[in-house]
Amino acid sequence: LNVTLQVWDIGGQTLGGKMLDKYVYGAHGVLLVYDITNYQSFENLEDWFSMVKKANEESNIQPVVSLVGNKIDLEHMRTVKADKHQRFCLENSLVSQFVSAKTGDSVHLCFQRVAAEILGVKLNKAEIEQSQRIVKAELVDYPQDEGPIRQENTQQSKICSVQ
Ligand SMILES: Nc1nc2c(ncn2[C@@H]2O[C@H](COP(=O)(O)OP(=O)(O)OP(=O)(O)O)[C@@H](O)[C@H]2O)c(=O)[nH]1
C-alpha cells in the first residue's frame, strides 16, 4: 500500500499565530514533537494540543494525533519520564512514539504508524521491524598527510578508469 503524505512543519512559530489554525484545520494527522531532555518542550505540548482540538472543532474529521518524544539518542539526559509521556497519551488517545531525528531511529516508523492509523490499517511485523533498522556509520579518520598529489608526469592521462 503506497501512501503520499504532505507534511507541514509548523514548529518554531509561537502559539496564537494567525495562520496556525489554517494549517491544522482538516489535517488527517498531527505529530506533537517534543524533546525528551527538555521538560518545557513537553509542557508546551498541552497548549499545542488544545490548539489542534480547537482548530478542528468545526471540522468533520478529527486528526490522528501522535505524541512524539524526540532525541532518544540522549536517553541518559532524559528529563521527561516515560510514564508522564504515556499518561498524556492514554488520557488523550494519542499515538505514543519515541524517535531520534539525529540517528533516524524510528523516524520512518513514526510516519508509517500515523499513516496506518489514519487509514485504519494494521502494520505487519515485517513493516515494523524493517523501519526500525538503523544503519550506523563510523567516521574513519584517515591520515591527512598522504603527501602531495604527484604531478611529475604531466603526460599521464587524467582520465580515471575504474575496472
Ligand atoms: N541529539 C539530538 N539532537 C537533535 C535531535 N533532533 C534535533 N536535534 C538538535 O536540536 C536542535 C533543534 O533542532 P531543530 O530541528 O531546529 O528543532 P525545531 O523544533 O524544528 O526548531 P523550530 O522549528 O525552530 O522550533 C538542533 O541543534 C538539532 O541538531 C535528536 O534526535 N537528537
Coordinates of C-alpha atoms and ligand atoms in Angstrom, one line a residue:
L1 CA 0.0 0.0 0.0
N2 CA 1.5 3.3 -1.1
V3 CA 0.6 6.5 0.7
T4 CA 1.6 10.0 -0.1
L5 CA 1.9 12.3 2.8
Q6 CA 2.0 16.0 2.7
V7 CA 3.9 17.2 5.7
W8 CA 4.0 20.7 7.1
D9 CA 6.4 21.7 9.8
I10 CA 4.7 24.5 11.7
G11 CA 7.1 24.4 14.6
G12 CA 9.2 27.5 15.5
Q13 CA 6.1 29.6 15.4
T14 CA 4.5 31.0 18.5
L15 CA 1.1 29.7 19.5
G16 CA -1.5 32.3 18.7
G17 CA -0.1 33.0 15.3
K18 CA -3.0 34.0 13.0
M19 CA -2.2 31.4 10.3
L20 CA -1.6 28.4 12.6
D21 CA -5.2 27.1 12.7
K22 CA -5.3 27.3 8.9
Y23 CA -2.6 24.6 8.7
V24 CA -4.1 22.5 11.3
Y25 CA -7.8 22.6 10.2
G26 CA -8.7 19.5 8.3
A27 CA -5.3 17.8 8.9
H28 CA -5.5 14.0 8.9
G29 CA -2.7 13.6 11.3
V30 CA -0.7 15.7 13.7
L31 CA 2.7 14.9 15.2
L32 CA 3.3 16.7 18.5
V33 CA 7.0 16.5 18.8
Y34 CA 9.0 17.4 22.0
D35 CA 12.5 17.0 23.2
I36 CA 12.8 14.3 26.0
T37 CA 15.7 16.3 27.5
N38 CA 13.7 19.5 27.7
Y39 CA 10.7 19.4 30.1
Q40 CA 9.4 22.7 28.9
S41 CA 9.0 21.4 25.4
F42 CA 6.8 18.7 26.8
E43 CA 4.7 21.1 28.9
N44 CA 4.2 23.3 25.9
L45 CA 2.5 20.5 24.0
E46 CA -0.5 20.7 26.2
D47 CA -1.2 24.2 24.7
W48 CA -0.4 22.9 21.2
F49 CA -2.8 20.0 21.7
S50 CA -5.5 22.4 22.8
M51 CA -4.9 24.5 19.7
V52 CA -5.2 21.4 17.5
K53 CA -8.5 20.4 19.1
K54 CA -9.9 24.0 18.9
A55 CA -8.8 24.4 15.3
N56 CA -10.8 21.3 14.3
E57 CA -13.8 21.9 16.4
E58 CA -16.0 22.6 13.4
S59 CA -14.3 20.1 11.1
N60 CA -15.9 16.7 10.3
I61 CA -12.7 14.9 10.5
Q62 CA -10.6 14.7 13.6
P63 CA -6.9 14.3 13.1
V64 CA -4.9 11.3 14.4
V65 CA -2.6 12.9 16.9
S66 CA 0.7 11.4 17.9
L67 CA 2.9 12.3 20.8
V68 CA 6.5 12.0 19.7
G69 CA 9.4 12.1 22.1
N70 CA 12.4 13.1 20.1
K71 CA 16.2 12.8 20.9
I72 CA 16.1 9.2 22.3
D73 CA 19.8 9.1 21.4
L74 CA 20.1 11.3 24.5
E75 CA 18.3 8.8 26.8
H76 CA 20.8 9.5 29.6
M77 CA 19.7 13.1 29.6
R78 CA 16.0 12.4 29.7
T79 CA 14.0 14.8 31.9
V80 CA 10.6 13.8 30.8
K81 CA 9.8 10.4 32.4
A82 CA 8.3 7.8 30.0
D83 CA 5.3 7.4 32.3
K84 CA 4.5 11.1 32.0
H85 CA 4.5 10.7 28.3
Q86 CA 2.4 7.5 28.4
R87 CA -0.2 9.1 30.7
F88 CA -0.6 12.1 28.4
C89 CA -1.1 9.6 25.5
L90 CA -3.7 7.5 27.4
E91 CA -5.6 10.5 28.7
N92 CA -5.9 12.0 25.2
S93 CA -5.9 8.9 23.0
L94 CA -2.6 9.9 21.3
V95 CA -0.4 7.5 19.4
S96 CA 2.8 7.2 21.5
Q97 CA 6.1 7.3 19.8
F98 CA 9.8 7.8 20.5
V99 CA 12.3 8.8 17.8
S100 CA 15.7 10.3 17.2
A101 CA 15.8 12.8 14.4
K102 CA 19.6 12.6 14.7
T103 CA 20.2 8.9 14.3
G104 CA 17.0 8.3 12.3
D105 CA 15.8 5.8 14.9
S106 CA 12.1 5.0 14.4
V107 CA 11.5 8.2 12.3
H108 CA 10.2 6.2 9.3
L109 CA 8.1 4.1 11.5
C110 CA 6.7 7.2 13.2
F111 CA 5.2 8.4 9.9
Q112 CA 4.2 4.9 8.9
R113 CA 2.3 4.4 12.2
V114 CA 0.4 7.7 11.8
A115 CA -0.5 6.9 8.2
A116 CA -1.7 3.4 9.1
E117 CA -3.8 4.8 11.9
I118 CA -5.4 7.4 9.6
L119 CA -6.2 4.7 7.1
G120 CA -7.3 2.2 9.7
V121 CA -4.9 -0.5 8.7
K122 CA -2.5 -2.5 10.8
L123 CA 1.2 -2.6 10.1
N124 CA 2.6 -6.1 9.9
K125 CA 5.6 -7.3 11.8
A126 CA 7.9 -7.0 8.8
E127 CA 7.0 -3.4 8.3
I128 CA 7.6 -2.6 11.9
E129 CA 10.9 -4.4 12.1
Q130 CA 12.1 -3.1 8.7
S131 CA 11.6 0.5 9.6
Q132 CA 13.4 0.2 12.9
R133 CA 16.6 -0.9 11.3
I134 CA 19.3 1.7 11.7
V135 CA 22.5 1.7 9.8
K136 CA 25.2 3.1 11.9
A137 CA 28.2 4.7 10.1
E138 CA 31.5 5.2 11.8
L139 CA 33.7 8.1 10.8
V140 CA 37.1 6.8 9.8
D141 CA 39.9 9.2 10.5
Y142 CA 42.3 8.6 7.6
P143 CA 45.8 10.1 7.8
Q144 CA 45.5 13.6 6.4
D145 CA 49.1 13.7 5.3
E146 CA 49.3 11.3 2.4
G147 CA 51.7 13.6 0.6
P148 CA 51.1 15.9 -2.3
I149 CA 49.4 14.5 -5.4
R150 CA 52.1 13.5 -7.8
Q151 CA 52.4 15.8 -10.7
E152 CA 55.7 15.0 -12.2
N153 CA 54.3 13.0 -15.1
T154 CA 52.1 15.6 -16.9
Q155 CA 51.9 13.4 -19.9
Q156 CA 49.8 11.0 -18.0
S157 CA 46.2 10.7 -18.9
K158 CA 43.8 12.5 -16.5
I159 CA 41.1 10.0 -17.1
C160 CA 40.4 7.7 -14.3
S161 CA 39.1 4.4 -15.3
V162 CA 37.6 2.0 -12.9
Q163 CA 38.0 -1.6 -14.0
Ligands
LIG1 N1 20.9 14.7 19.9 C1 19.9 15.1 19.2 N2 19.8 16.4 18.7 C2 18.7 16.7 18.0 C3 17.7 15.8 17.6 N3 16.8 16.4 16.8 C4 17.2 17.7 16.8 N4 18.3 17.9 17.5 C5 19.0 19.2 17.7 O1 18.2 20.0 18.4 C6 18.3 21.4 17.9 C7 17.0 21.9 17.5 O2 16.5 21.2 16.3 P1 15.5 21.9 15.3 O3 15.3 20.9 14.2 O4 16.0 23.3 14.9 O5 14.2 22.0 16.2 P2 12.8 22.5 15.9 O6 11.9 22.2 17.0 O7 12.4 22.1 14.5 O8 13.0 24.1 15.9 P3 12.0 25.2 15.5 O9 11.3 24.7 14.2 O10 12.8 26.4 15.3 O11 11.0 25.2 16.7 C8 19.3 21.3 16.8 O12 20.6 21.7 17.4 C9 19.3 19.9 16.4 O13 20.6 19.5 15.9 C10 17.9 14.4 18.0 O14 17.1 13.5 17.7 N5 19.0 14.2 18.8

